[in-house]
Each structure stands twice: as C-alpha cells, then as structure tokens.
PDB file of C-alpha atoms in Angstrom:
ATOM      1  CA  ALA D   1      56.537 -12.531  47.149  1.00 85.00           C
ATOM      2  CA  HIS D   2      53.041 -11.141  47.845  1.00 84.00           C
ATOM      3  CA  GLY D   3      54.257  -7.601  48.091  1.00 83.00           C
ATOM      4  CA  GLU D   4      56.369  -8.021  45.002  1.00 87.00           C
ATOM      5  CA  ALA D   5      53.305  -9.174  43.014  1.00 90.00           C
ATOM      6  CA  PHE D   6      51.089  -6.571  44.545  1.00 87.00           C
ATOM      7  CA  ALA D   7      53.352  -3.619  43.553  1.00 87.00           C
ATOM      8  CA  PRO D   8      52.605  -3.728  39.801  1.00 91.00           C
ATOM      9  CA  LEU D   9      48.854  -4.213  40.471  1.00 90.00           C
ATOM     10  CA  LEU D  10      48.844  -1.165  42.831  1.00 87.00           C
ATOM     11  CA  CYS D  11      50.720   0.813  40.169  1.00 88.00           C
ATOM     12  CA  LEU D  12      48.008  -0.002  37.639  1.00 89.00           C
ATOM     13  CA  ARG D  13      45.313   0.923  40.129  1.00 87.00           C
ATOM     14  CA  LEU D  14      46.876   4.291  41.040  1.00 86.00           C
ATOM     15  CA  PHE D  15      48.215   5.264  37.600  1.00 88.00           C
ATOM     16  CA  GLY D  16      46.251   3.274  35.131  1.00 88.00           C
ATOM     17  CA  ALA D  17      44.930   6.281  33.210  1.00 88.00           C
ATOM     18  CA  GLN D  18      48.431   7.536  32.610  1.00 91.00           C
ATOM     19  CA  LEU D  19      49.625   4.135  31.471  1.00 90.00           C
ATOM     20  CA  ARG D  20      46.837   3.410  29.021  1.00 91.00           C
ATOM     21  CA  ASN D  21      48.175   1.984  25.701  1.00 91.00           C
ATOM     22  CA  ALA D  22      51.765   1.917  27.050  1.00 91.00           C
ATOM     23  CA  ASP D  23      54.600  -0.553  26.762  1.00 93.00           C
ATOM     24  CA  ILE D  24      55.765  -1.080  30.340  1.00 91.00           C
ATOM     25  CA  LEU D  25      58.953  -2.773  31.649  1.00 88.00           C
ATOM     26  CA  TRP D  26      58.407  -4.149  35.190  1.00 90.00           C
ATOM     27  CA  PHE D  27      61.584  -4.656  37.307  1.00 86.00           C
ATOM     28  CA  LEU D  28      61.147  -7.292  39.904  1.00 88.00           C
ATOM     29  CA  ASP D  29      63.817  -8.865  42.173  1.00 89.00           C
ATOM     30  CA  ASN D  30      61.702 -11.871  43.062  1.00 90.00           C
ATOM     31  CA  LEU D  31      62.252 -14.564  40.439  1.00 92.00           C
ATOM     32  CA  GLY D  32      59.165 -16.539  41.541  1.00 92.00           C
ATOM     33  CA  VAL D  33      56.877 -13.549  40.917  1.00 93.00           C
ATOM     34  CA  VAL D  34      58.555 -12.859  37.529  1.00 93.00           C
ATOM     35  CA  SER D  35      57.740 -16.520  36.641  1.00 93.00           C
ATOM     36  CA  CYS D  36      54.151 -16.157  37.824  1.00 92.00           C
ATOM     37  CA  LEU D  37      53.636 -13.031  35.787  1.00 93.00           C
ATOM     38  CA  CYS D  38      55.249 -14.664  32.700  1.00 92.00           C
ATOM     39  CA  LYS D  39      53.164 -17.828  32.952  1.00 92.00           C
ATOM     40  CA  ARG D  40      50.030 -15.771  34.014  1.00 91.00           C
ATOM     41  CA  SER D  41      49.231 -17.987  37.032  1.00 91.00           C
ATOM     42  CA  SER D  42      50.494 -19.218  40.407  1.00 90.00           C
ATOM     43  CA  VAL D  43      50.047 -22.409  42.419  1.00 90.00           C
ATOM     44  CA  VAL D  44      49.849 -20.293  45.505  1.00 88.00           C
ATOM     45  CA  ALA D  45      46.161 -19.324  45.628  1.00 87.00           C
ATOM     46  CA  ASP D  46      46.466 -15.811  47.022  1.00 85.00           C
ATOM     47  CA  VAL D  47      49.417 -14.882  44.684  1.00 89.00           C
ATOM     48  CA  GLY D  48      47.284 -16.269  41.883  1.00 90.00           C
ATOM     49  CA  CYS D  49      44.495 -13.822  42.873  1.00 87.00           C
ATOM     50  CA  ILE D  50      46.947 -10.929  42.699  1.00 89.00           C
ATOM     51  CA  ILE D  51      48.225 -12.068  39.304  1.00 91.00           C
ATOM     52  CA  HIS D  52      44.686 -12.518  38.083  1.00 89.00           C
ATOM     53  CA  ALA D  53      43.640  -9.037  39.121  1.00 88.00           C
ATOM     54  CA  PHE D  54      46.787  -7.595  37.529  1.00 91.00           C
ATOM     55  CA  LEU D  55      45.947  -9.306  34.239  1.00 90.00           C
ATOM     56  CA  LEU D  56      42.336  -8.084  34.378  1.00 88.00           C
ATOM     57  CA  LYS D  57      43.521  -4.484  34.794  1.00 89.00           C
ATOM     58  CA  SER D  58      46.271  -4.775  32.124  1.00 91.00           C
ATOM     59  CA  ALA D  59      43.738  -6.094  29.639  1.00 90.00           C
ATOM     60  CA  ALA D  60      41.316  -3.317  30.437  1.00 89.00           C
ATOM     61  CA  LEU D  61      43.799  -0.491  29.932  1.00 90.00           C
ATOM     62  CA  PRO D  62      45.304  -2.077  27.592  1.00 91.00           C
ATOM     63  CA  ILE D  63      48.984  -2.183  28.250  1.00 92.00           C
ATOM     64  CA  HIS D  64      51.882  -4.367  26.948  1.00 92.00           C
ATOM     65  CA  SER D  65      54.105  -5.644  29.787  1.00 92.00           C
ATOM     66  CA  TRP D  66      57.636  -7.068  29.798  1.00 92.00           C
ATOM     67  CA  TYR D  67      58.998  -8.563  32.998  1.00 92.00           C
ATOM     68  CA  GLU D  68      62.711  -8.451  33.973  1.00 90.00           C
ATOM     69  CA  HIS D  69      64.453  -9.976  36.968  1.00 90.00           C
ATOM     70  CA  VAL D  70      67.014  -7.717  38.500  1.00 87.00           C
ATOM     71  CA  ASP D  71      69.266  -8.183  41.557  1.00 87.00           C
ATOM     72  CA  SER D  72      67.847  -6.593  44.654  1.00 79.00           C
ATOM     73  CA  LYS D  73      70.666  -4.064  44.876  1.00 77.00           C
ATOM     74  CA  ALA D  74      69.788  -2.912  41.218  1.00 75.00           C
ATOM     75  CA  ASN D  75      66.039  -2.740  41.706  1.00 74.00           C
ATOM     76  CA  ILE D  76      65.090   0.912  41.351  1.00 70.00           C
ATOM     77  CA  ALA D  77      61.515   0.043  42.556  1.00 70.00           C
ATOM     78  CA  ASP D  78      62.853  -0.724  46.021  1.00 72.00           C
ATOM     79  CA  GLY D  79      64.010   2.767  46.835  1.00 70.00           C
ATOM     80  CA  GLY D  80      61.226   3.354  49.335  1.00 69.00           C
ATOM     81  CA  THR D  81      62.163   0.333  51.395  1.00 72.00           C
ATOM     82  CA  ARG D  82      65.749   1.520  51.603  1.00 74.00           C
ATOM     83  CA  GLY D  83      64.921   4.898  53.137  1.00 76.00           C
ATOM     84  CA  CYS D  84      65.489   6.849  49.939  1.00 76.00           C
ATOM     85  CA  THR D  85      63.588  10.003  49.288  1.00 81.00           C
ATOM     86  CA  THR D  86      64.349  10.002  45.542  1.00 78.00           C
ATOM     87  CA  VAL D  87      65.052   7.420  42.863  1.00 71.00           C
ATOM     88  CA  LEU D  88      66.829   8.467  39.648  1.00 70.00           C
ATOM     89  CA  GLY D  89      66.163  12.029  40.740  1.00 75.00           C
ATOM     90  CA  LEU D  90      62.409  11.515  41.105  1.00 73.00           C
ATOM     91  CA  PRO D  91      60.679  11.910  44.540  1.00 81.00           C
ATOM     92  CA  ILE D  92      59.312   8.848  46.205  1.00 77.00           C
ATOM     93  CA  ILE D  93      55.678   9.421  47.056  1.00 78.00           C
ATOM     94  CA  GLN D  94      53.855   7.338  49.686  1.00 77.00           C
ATOM     95  CA  TYR D  95      50.298   6.180  48.902  1.00 74.00           C
ATOM     96  CA  PRO D  96      47.887   4.512  51.264  1.00 76.00           C
ATOM     97  CA  MET D  97      47.106   0.880  50.643  1.00 73.00           C
ATOM     98  CA  PRO D  98      43.598   0.401  49.387  1.00 75.00           C
ATOM     99  CA  SER D  99      41.344  -1.979  51.133  1.00 79.00           C
ATOM    100  CA  TRP D 100      41.455  -5.431  49.540  1.00 78.00           C
ATOM    101  CA  PRO D 101      38.446  -7.616  48.718  1.00 80.00           C
ATOM    102  CA  ALA D 102      37.582  -9.615  51.885  1.00 81.00           C
ATOM    103  CA  ASP D 103      37.643 -13.028  50.098  1.00 82.00           C
ATOM    104  CA  THR D 104      40.037 -12.766  47.256  1.00 76.00           C
ATOM    105  CA  LEU D 105      39.679 -16.438  46.243  1.00 77.00           C
ATOM    106  CA  ALA D 106      35.900 -16.190  45.804  1.00 82.00           C
ATOM    107  CA  ALA D 107      35.497 -12.482  44.864  1.00 80.00           C
ATOM    108  CA  PRO D 108      33.289 -12.244  41.801  1.00 82.00           C
ATOM    109  CA  PRO D 109      34.339  -9.963  38.879  1.00 76.00           C
ATOM    110  CA  GLU D 110      32.031  -7.229  40.107  1.00 81.00           C
ATOM    111  CA  VAL D 111      34.033  -6.913  43.331  1.00 82.00           C
ATOM    112  CA  TRP D 112      37.316  -6.627  41.426  1.00 76.00           C
ATOM    113  CA  LEU D 113      35.721  -4.044  39.074  1.00 75.00           C
ATOM    114  CA  GLN D 114      34.619  -1.984  42.114  1.00 79.00           C
ATOM    115  CA  TRP D 115      38.090  -2.234  43.533  1.00 77.00           C
ATOM    116  CA  PHE D 116      39.668  -0.914  40.415  1.00 73.00           C
ATOM    117  CA  SER D 117      37.188   1.919  40.007  1.00 73.00           C
ATOM    118  CA  SER D 118      37.319   3.128  43.597  1.00 69.00           C
ATOM    119  CA  GLY D 119      40.732   4.652  43.532  1.00 57.00           C
TER     120      GLY D 119
END
C-alpha cells in the first residue's frame, strides 16, 4: 500500500511542471489507497503522510485528480514490476528514489517544500 500511495506522489515530484493545470486519471490496483486518496486521509500514519504530501503538491500545481481502481492485471502503471520495457508502446524509464524526510510524521512544511523543490 505504501508503494501504491507513493507512486502518484513521485510522479508529481518528477513531472509536476508538465502536469500543471491538468486533469489526471490515476489508476491504482490497491483499493485501500484509492479510498485514502478519495477521502484525503488515512488512519495509518505513514500512509497519511504520503497522502498529505500528495495533496500539498496537487494543490500547488494545481491539478485535478480522479482515482480509479483497476484489477492488477489491467494496471498499466505496473509494467515496470512485470519486467516490461514498454507500456502501451511507451518506454519504461527508471528513476532513482529521492531521499525521504527523516521524520515524516513531524516534518514541518518547510521540509516538504524542500523535498518537492529538490528534484
């Protein structure tokens, strides 16, 4: 669930400039994460931090998001974990994971802003 929640956040961090003022459909095969994104929170503290960071970045861009649950077999976002080199004819590109704030639960807004701007 953590990785599934982190993927849209990482997408905004890496491609935020290209996604500004866009309407985006997020495909997720984890129903719990879809629910967290829809209700804008999570009772699991660290997932809640990921959702919070995603919402901050979404508001700053701004973007309009719609979340859809799909079966794992149909999730085009999972191509990289299936050993594919392309998805829908587009190449899969690997990006390094950025370092995460040391204490996500207590990280002040300045730390999150620095995380988003250092990418």
